[in-house]
Every structure is written in structure tokens, then in C-alpha cells.
């Protein structure tokens, strides 16, 4: 690795130390379905987001709930204290497409229909709610 590349990689790594996140990779759900769940909790306070996910009837909500609990745990680990209610919120949720498994389904007259089994990657960031921001 070149010197410039190494320096920028170390700077990126240092910047990520102040962020609190969790990643979920290769989830066998289509990205479109997962984005519906991610849109439900984006920007919400953490306890409210957990409630929304718990009572959602979407299958992807169970996975995102577990991911959110992991992100909260990561925040608690780095700050060495428990998260109080109203302190944390979901700052960013991104859903990216992952690999697609391509399968064939038998069709009439000797043909085959393509089936695409999509998967995705989810990244969830939590952040502390500043008192100054809530008063504005």
C-alpha cells in the first residue's frame, strides 16, 4: 500500500472510532423490502424505534431489531455506560444490495424462467441527541 493511501486509510479509521454502528451482511431479503423497514425507524429515538420494529408484521423487522440492539450495545461498550431513555437516536440506516443468486425455474415448452434471489447489507448508525438540537 502506498504512503498516501495508508495515511488516508488511517484517517478514515480514526474518524470511525467516534461513530457507533452495527452492520448486517448478506441478509436473504430483497433490498426493497428491507428499505421499507429502514424507512420506518430512520431518525427515531432508539426506544421508540425498538417498539415500532417489535410490533411490525414484516419479516425484515426482526433482523433490523436485532441489529439496532447490537448498535446500542456497541455505543454502551465504547462509552462504558448504559444508554438512558431519550439519549440515543437512529441517525443513519443504509441498505445496499448484495449478491444475487440466480436460479432457473422450469417453464412450459422446455423453457426456463430466471429467478433472482436477492440479498442485502444493512448498516445502522446510532448517535447521541444533543440538548441544543432538541431545543431548536
XYZ file of N, CA, C and O in Angstrom:
544
model
N 0.841 -1.171 0.000
C 0.000 0.000 0.000
C 0.888 1.237 0.000
O 1.877 1.303 0.720
N 0.522 2.223 -0.811
C 1.292 3.450 -0.891
C 1.120 4.298 0.359
O 0.200 4.117 1.152
N 2.025 5.250 0.534
C 2.020 6.087 1.734
C 0.759 6.941 1.818
O 0.131 7.044 2.880
N 0.387 7.556 0.682
C -0.817 8.406 0.682
C -2.065 7.602 1.023
O -2.922 8.046 1.786
N -2.150 6.413 0.452
C -3.304 5.562 0.683
C -3.367 5.118 2.148
O -4.437 5.074 2.752
N -2.214 4.804 2.720
C -2.154 4.377 4.105
C -2.570 5.500 5.048
O -3.331 5.292 6.000
N -2.106 6.712 4.753
C -2.443 7.868 5.597
C -3.949 8.129 5.557
O -4.576 8.356 6.597
N -4.541 8.088 4.374
C -5.982 8.337 4.277
C -6.784 7.205 4.925
O -7.831 7.452 5.530
N -6.275 5.970 4.834
C -6.960 4.839 5.470
C -6.920 4.979 6.988
O -7.914 4.716 7.673
N -5.786 5.410 7.525
C -5.679 5.606 8.979
C -6.573 6.753 9.440
O -7.173 6.680 10.517
N -6.686 7.807 8.637
C -7.555 8.930 8.986
C -9.015 8.490 9.002
O -9.791 8.878 9.887
N -9.401 7.652 8.019
C -10.763 7.123 7.982
C -11.045 6.248 9.197
O -12.121 6.303 9.798
N -10.051 5.440 9.567
C -10.207 4.551 10.708
C -10.369 5.342 12.004
O -11.182 5.006 12.862
N -9.611 6.424 12.154
C -9.724 7.282 13.338
C -11.090 7.965 13.394
O -11.675 8.104 14.460
N -11.593 8.385 12.242
C -12.895 9.055 12.202
C -14.017 8.101 12.591
O -15.002 8.504 13.212
N -13.877 6.832 12.259
C -14.920 5.842 12.568
C -14.944 5.470 14.040
O -15.930 4.912 14.513
N -13.873 5.766 14.781
C -13.844 5.425 16.203
C -14.871 6.227 16.992
O -15.330 5.791 18.036
N -15.237 7.401 16.491
C -16.219 8.227 17.196
C -17.645 7.924 16.753
O -18.595 8.508 17.268
N -17.820 7.002 15.779
C -19.148 6.622 15.304
C -19.567 5.308 15.955
O -18.735 4.467 16.276
N -20.870 5.151 16.136
C -21.400 3.951 16.774
C -22.350 3.298 15.789
O -23.375 3.878 15.428
N -22.016 2.083 15.341
C -22.791 1.452 14.282
C -22.767 -0.061 14.414
O -22.003 -0.622 15.208
N -23.598 -0.696 13.633
C -23.618 -2.147 13.517
C -23.936 -2.485 12.066
O -24.656 -1.749 11.400
N -23.370 -3.578 11.598
C -23.579 -4.000 10.210
C -24.189 -5.394 10.179
O -23.894 -6.230 11.018
N -25.023 -5.600 9.190
C -25.619 -6.905 8.947
C -25.401 -7.201 7.473
O -25.863 -6.449 6.618
N -24.685 -8.268 7.176
C -24.330 -8.543 5.790
C -25.016 -9.806 5.277
O -25.292 -10.726 6.028
N -25.259 -9.809 3.983
C -25.835 -10.951 3.263
C -27.154 -11.433 3.865
O -27.343 -12.614 4.115
N -28.071 -10.507 4.073
C -29.399 -10.844 4.572
C -30.229 -11.339 3.389
O -30.348 -10.631 2.393
N -30.811 -12.529 3.475
C -31.553 -13.060 2.322
C -32.947 -12.460 2.169
O -33.953 -13.159 2.161
N -33.007 -11.143 2.071
C -34.239 -10.402 1.833
C -33.928 -9.397 0.743
O -32.814 -8.883 0.696
N -34.883 -9.088 -0.089
C -34.593 -8.123 -1.148
C -34.367 -6.744 -0.534
O -34.991 -6.396 0.474
N -33.475 -5.958 -1.120
C -33.189 -4.624 -0.579
C -34.425 -3.734 -0.520
O -34.573 -2.937 0.399
N -35.330 -3.893 -1.457
C -36.539 -3.068 -1.482
C -37.402 -3.311 -0.241
O -37.927 -2.377 0.369
N -37.549 -4.573 0.152
C -38.328 -4.904 1.342
C -37.638 -4.411 2.606
O -38.284 -3.956 3.548
N -36.314 -4.515 2.629
C -35.565 -4.071 3.807
C -35.611 -2.551 3.935
O -35.665 -2.019 5.042
N -35.619 -1.838 2.809
C -35.679 -0.369 2.854
C -37.002 0.125 3.440
O -37.051 1.171 4.078
N -38.081 -0.625 3.227
C -39.365 -0.253 3.820
C -39.276 -0.241 5.342
O -39.800 0.647 6.005
N -38.591 -1.227 5.896
C -38.416 -1.306 7.349
C -37.445 -0.227 7.820
O -37.669 0.412 8.848
N -36.372 -0.005 7.067
C -35.377 1.004 7.453
C -35.991 2.394 7.468
O -35.677 3.208 8.349
N -36.894 2.676 6.536
C -37.546 3.986 6.482
C -38.454 4.218 7.684
O -38.680 5.361 8.072
N -38.976 3.136 8.273
C -39.855 3.281 9.435
C -39.120 3.820 10.658
O -39.709 4.521 11.473
N -37.831 3.482 10.805
C -37.122 3.841 12.036
C -36.092 4.949 11.858
O -35.531 5.413 12.845
N -35.840 5.378 10.651
C -34.816 6.388 10.412
C -35.151 7.676 11.158
O -36.235 8.229 11.015
N -34.211 8.149 11.995
C -34.387 9.397 12.718
C -35.152 9.282 14.030
O -35.270 10.260 14.754
N -35.659 8.096 14.355
C -36.424 7.929 15.591
C -35.505 7.748 16.796
O -34.358 7.318 16.668
N -36.067 8.053 17.968
C -35.367 7.760 19.221
C -35.316 6.234 19.357
O -36.223 5.526 18.905
N -34.261 5.721 19.975
C -33.973 4.290 19.963
C -35.091 3.450 20.584
O -35.502 2.439 20.003
N -35.609 3.849 21.741
C -36.653 3.049 22.383
C -37.936 3.027 21.547
O -38.616 2.002 21.468
N -38.231 4.138 20.928
C -39.420 4.195 20.063
C -39.215 3.320 18.818
O -40.132 2.637 18.371
N -37.998 3.346 18.272
C -37.692 2.520 17.100
C -37.809 1.037 17.442
O -38.324 0.251 16.630
N -37.358 0.646 18.634
C -37.485 -0.756 19.044
C -38.955 -1.159 19.151
O -39.334 -2.265 18.763
N -39.785 -0.255 19.651
C -41.214 -0.538 19.732
C -41.856 -0.681 18.365
O -42.676 -1.577 18.135
N -41.478 0.196 17.442
C -42.009 0.126 16.075
C -41.624 -1.197 15.424
O -42.451 -1.857 14.785
N -40.378 -1.603 15.611
C -39.912 -2.847 14.999
C -40.557 -4.068 15.641
O -40.869 -5.046 14.962
N -40.748 -4.011 16.954
C -41.327 -5.155 17.656
C -42.752 -5.441 17.184
O -43.142 -6.596 17.035
N -43.519 -4.390 16.925
C -44.912 -4.585 16.551
C -45.154 -4.519 15.041
O -46.298 -4.532 14.603
N -44.089 -4.470 14.268
C -44.233 -4.514 12.817
C -44.438 -5.966 12.391
O -43.849 -6.883 12.956
N -45.271 -6.191 11.390
C -45.517 -7.563 10.951
C -44.634 -7.957 9.767
O -44.867 -8.968 9.142
N -43.620 -7.173 9.474
C -42.702 -7.503 8.385
C -41.606 -8.430 8.897
O -41.101 -8.270 10.004
N -41.204 -9.367 8.061
C -40.182 -10.342 8.455
C -38.827 -9.677 8.647
O -38.040 -10.078 9.508
N -38.545 -8.649 7.864
C -37.258 -7.964 7.949
C -37.122 -7.184 9.248
O -36.007 -6.893 9.689
N -38.237 -6.838 9.906
C -38.201 -6.050 11.130
C -37.495 -6.795 12.261
O -36.838 -6.170 13.091
N -37.608 -8.117 12.284
C -36.957 -8.911 13.329
C -35.443 -8.774 13.214
O -34.742 -8.582 14.212
N -34.936 -8.822 11.999
C -33.486 -8.714 11.788
C -32.985 -7.311 12.107
O -31.916 -7.135 12.697
N -33.742 -6.291 11.721
C -33.329 -4.908 11.984
C -33.385 -4.610 13.481
O -32.546 -3.879 14.001
N -34.352 -5.201 14.187
C -34.440 -5.015 15.635
C -33.192 -5.563 16.321
O -32.609 -4.926 17.203
N -32.764 -6.733 15.901
C -31.558 -7.337 16.471
C -30.327 -6.485 16.149
O -29.439 -6.297 16.991
N -30.285 -5.935 14.940
C -29.187 -5.072 14.530
C -29.162 -3.790 15.355
O -28.095 -3.326 15.773
N -30.335 -3.214 15.616
C -30.428 -1.995 16.425
C -29.962 -2.264 17.848
O -29.248 -1.449 18.445
N -30.343 -3.407 18.409
C -29.866 -3.764 19.756
C -28.350 -3.895 19.779
O -27.687 -3.515 20.743
N -27.780 -4.422 18.705
C -26.328 -4.546 18.603
C -25.659 -3.178 18.542
O -24.621 -2.950 19.172
N -26.233 -2.244 17.793
C -25.674 -0.895 17.693
C -25.736 -0.183 19.049
O -24.796 0.519 19.434
N -26.833 -0.375 19.784
C -26.951 0.213 21.121
C -25.883 -0.370 22.037
O -25.232 0.348 22.801
N -25.686 -1.669 21.948
C -24.665 -2.336 22.753
C -23.269 -1.827 22.412
O -22.436 -1.635 23.305
N -23.006 -1.580 21.130
C -21.716 -1.029 20.722
C -21.506 0.354 21.315
O -20.408 0.697 21.754
N -22.562 1.175 21.348
C -22.471 2.509 21.939
C -22.157 2.402 23.421
O -21.298 3.128 23.943
N -22.847 1.484 24.109
C -22.620 1.304 25.544
C -21.205 0.809 25.819
O -20.574 1.207 26.795
N -20.705 -0.056 24.961
C -19.351 -0.598 25.123
C -18.292 0.494 24.979
O -17.361 0.575 25.776
N -18.454 1.354 23.970
C -17.455 2.396 23.732
C -17.516 3.497 24.774
O -16.501 4.101 25.110
N -18.720 3.799 25.303
C -18.864 4.876 26.282
C -18.800 4.388 27.722
O -18.817 5.201 28.642
N -18.762 3.081 27.905
C -18.655 2.458 29.223
C -19.750 2.916 30.176
O -19.508 3.189 31.354
N -20.980 3.038 29.651
C -22.142 3.336 30.494
C -23.400 2.899 29.762
O -23.378 2.644 28.559
N -24.498 2.795 30.500
C -25.767 2.370 29.922
C -26.442 3.532 29.197
O -26.312 4.681 29.602
N -27.172 3.221 28.162
C -27.909 4.238 27.416
C -29.180 4.584 28.181
O -29.946 3.704 28.572
N -29.396 5.865 28.408
C -30.608 6.315 29.090
C -31.691 6.560 28.050
O -31.413 6.775 26.877
N -32.944 6.563 28.506
C -34.033 6.770 27.550
C -34.007 8.207 27.038
O -33.778 9.143 27.785
N -34.225 8.357 25.751
C -34.239 9.673 25.130
C -32.870 10.198 24.752
O -32.745 11.284 24.223
N -31.831 9.421 25.009
C -30.475 9.901 24.737
C -29.998 9.529 23.330
O -29.372 10.335 22.656
N -30.302 8.323 22.893
C -29.833 7.836 21.594
C -30.935 7.904 20.552
O -32.112 7.753 20.864
N -30.525 8.100 19.298
C -31.463 8.036 18.183
C -30.790 7.380 16.993
O -29.563 7.309 16.917
N -31.589 6.890 16.077
C -31.080 6.248 14.864
C -30.713 7.360 13.895
O -31.587 8.019 13.337
N -29.432 7.584 13.693
C -29.017 8.708 12.858
C -28.986 8.357 11.377
O -29.321 9.181 10.535
N -28.617 7.114 11.057
C -28.489 6.742 9.648
C -28.727 5.251 9.492
O -28.211 4.462 10.279
N -29.518 4.893 8.504
C -29.709 3.489 8.147
C -29.531 3.393 6.646
O -30.209 4.085 5.894
N -28.595 2.566 6.207
C -28.419 2.396 4.765
C -28.570 0.918 4.404
O -28.089 0.045 5.122
N -29.262 0.680 3.316
C -29.481 -0.679 2.814
C -28.895 -0.744 1.414
O -29.314 -0.007 0.528
N -27.919 -1.601 1.237
C -27.256 -1.765 -0.054
C -27.504 -3.166 -0.579
O -27.618 -4.112 0.193
N -27.557 -3.289 -1.869
C -27.738 -4.596 -2.480
C -26.489 -5.447 -2.339
O -25.366 -4.953 -2.383
N -26.674 -6.726 -2.145
C -25.558 -7.671 -2.052
C -25.634 -8.605 -3.259
O -26.264 -8.272 -4.269
N -25.040 -9.747 -3.140
C -25.028 -10.680 -4.267
C -26.422 -11.215 -4.543
O -27.247 -11.327 -3.647
N -26.676 -11.531 -5.781
C -27.951 -12.098 -6.196
C -27.717 -13.522 -6.658
O -26.876 -13.769 -7.528
N -28.448 -14.458 -6.064
C -28.363 -15.849 -6.505
C -29.291 -16.011 -7.695
O -30.464 -15.639 -7.628
N -28.782 -16.557 -8.757
C -29.597 -16.737 -9.957
C -29.987 -18.203 -10.077
O -29.127 -19.084 -10.106
N -31.272 -18.457 -10.150
C -31.794 -19.810 -10.241
C -32.699 -19.918 -11.458
O -33.171 -18.915 -11.982
N -32.981 -21.155 -11.886
C -33.878 -21.383 -13.019
C -35.091 -22.163 -12.536
O -34.971 -23.094 -11.746
N -36.255 -21.767 -13.026
C -37.492 -22.470 -12.723
C -38.005 -23.079 -14.023
O -38.047 -22.388 -15.040
N -38.388 -24.339 -14.002
C -38.930 -24.946 -15.222
C -40.177 -24.213 -15.698
O -41.012 -23.794 -14.898
N -40.272 -24.033 -17.000
C -41.408 -23.331 -17.601
C -41.959 -24.195 -18.736
O -41.315 -25.157 -19.163
N -43.136 -23.857 -19.219
C -43.739 -24.671 -20.287
C -42.893 -24.706 -21.562
O -42.124 -23.786 -21.836
N -43.068 -25.760 -22.324
C -42.445 -25.956 -23.631
C -40.921 -25.943 -23.571
O -40.247 -25.413 -24.438
N -40.369 -26.516 -22.507
C -38.925 -26.691 -22.418
C -38.144 -25.449 -22.080
O -36.913 -25.457 -22.140
N -38.818 -24.391 -21.737
C -38.109 -23.161 -21.392
C -37.792 -23.140 -19.905
O -38.247 -23.986 -19.143
N -37.017 -22.122 -19.516
C -36.723 -21.921 -18.099
C -36.853 -20.454 -17.749
O -36.379 -19.601 -18.498
N -37.527 -20.147 -16.653
C -37.652 -18.769 -16.192
C -36.570 -18.488 -15.157
O -36.274 -19.338 -14.322
N -36.010 -17.292 -15.250
C -34.977 -16.911 -14.288
C -35.607 -16.456 -12.984
O -36.574 -15.709 -12.982
N -35.030 -16.891 -11.884
C -35.428 -16.404 -10.564
C -34.207 -15.741 -9.963
O -33.112 -16.314 -9.949
N -34.381 -14.511 -9.482
C -33.284 -13.803 -8.832
C -33.571 -13.731 -7.339
O -34.540 -13.111 -6.923
N -32.734 -14.399 -6.556
C -32.876 -14.358 -5.102
C -31.923 -13.288 -4.587
O -30.712 -13.500 -4.519
N -32.484 -12.156 -4.233
C -31.674 -11.001 -3.852
C -31.321 -11.046 -2.373
O -32.021 -11.651 -1.577
N -30.231 -10.372 -2.044
C -29.834 -10.223 -0.644
C -29.306 -8.807 -0.462
O -29.144 -8.063 -1.429
N -29.062 -8.417 0.789
C -28.650 -7.039 1.035
C -27.708 -6.922 2.224
O -27.536 -7.872 2.992
N -27.116 -5.741 2.361
C -26.288 -5.365 3.505
C -26.960 -4.180 4.178
O -27.365 -3.237 3.501
N -27.056 -4.222 5.508
C -27.664 -3.122 6.256
C -26.615 -2.552 7.202
O -25.925 -3.297 7.892
N -26.492 -1.229 7.231
C -25.615 -0.539 8.175
C -26.472 0.445 8.956
O -27.190 1.247 8.363
N -26.387 0.377 10.290
C -27.230 1.198 11.144
C -26.340 1.990 12.104
O -25.525 1.412 12.815
N -26.471 3.315 12.083
C -25.701 4.199 12.959
C -26.615 4.765 14.035
O -27.735 5.178 13.744
N -26.131 4.793 15.283
C -26.839 5.488 16.357
C -25.962 6.630 16.834
O -24.732 6.580 16.707
N -26.604 7.677 17.353
C -25.859 8.839 17.822
C -26.582 9.427 19.020
O -27.764 9.160 19.235
N -25.873 10.240 19.789
C -26.493 10.863 20.949
C -27.259 12.096 20.509
O -26.851 12.797 19.585
N -28.347 12.354 21.187
C -29.183 13.504 20.908
C -28.662 14.670 21.737
O -28.640 14.596 22.956
N -28.213 15.747 21.069
C -27.697 16.899 21.796
C -28.842 17.716 22.355
O -29.888 17.855 21.726
N -28.622 18.289 23.530
C -29.660 19.110 24.170
C -29.932 20.361 23.330
O -31.055 20.803 23.182
N -28.883 20.936 22.726
C -29.045 22.152 21.926
C -29.927 21.903 20.707
O -30.724 22.748 20.324
N -29.787 20.725 20.071
C -30.567 20.419 18.884
C -32.030 20.243 19.221
O -32.914 20.641 18.468
N -32.334 19.634 20.387
C -33.723 19.375 20.731
C -34.463 20.653 21.109
O -35.669 20.741 20.986
N -33.754 21.674 21.597
C -34.408 22.917 21.980
C -34.721 23.786 20.772
O -35.628 24.604 20.811
N -33.981 23.666 19.672
C -34.218 24.488 18.480
C -35.448 24.082 17.731
O -35.964 23.111 17.678
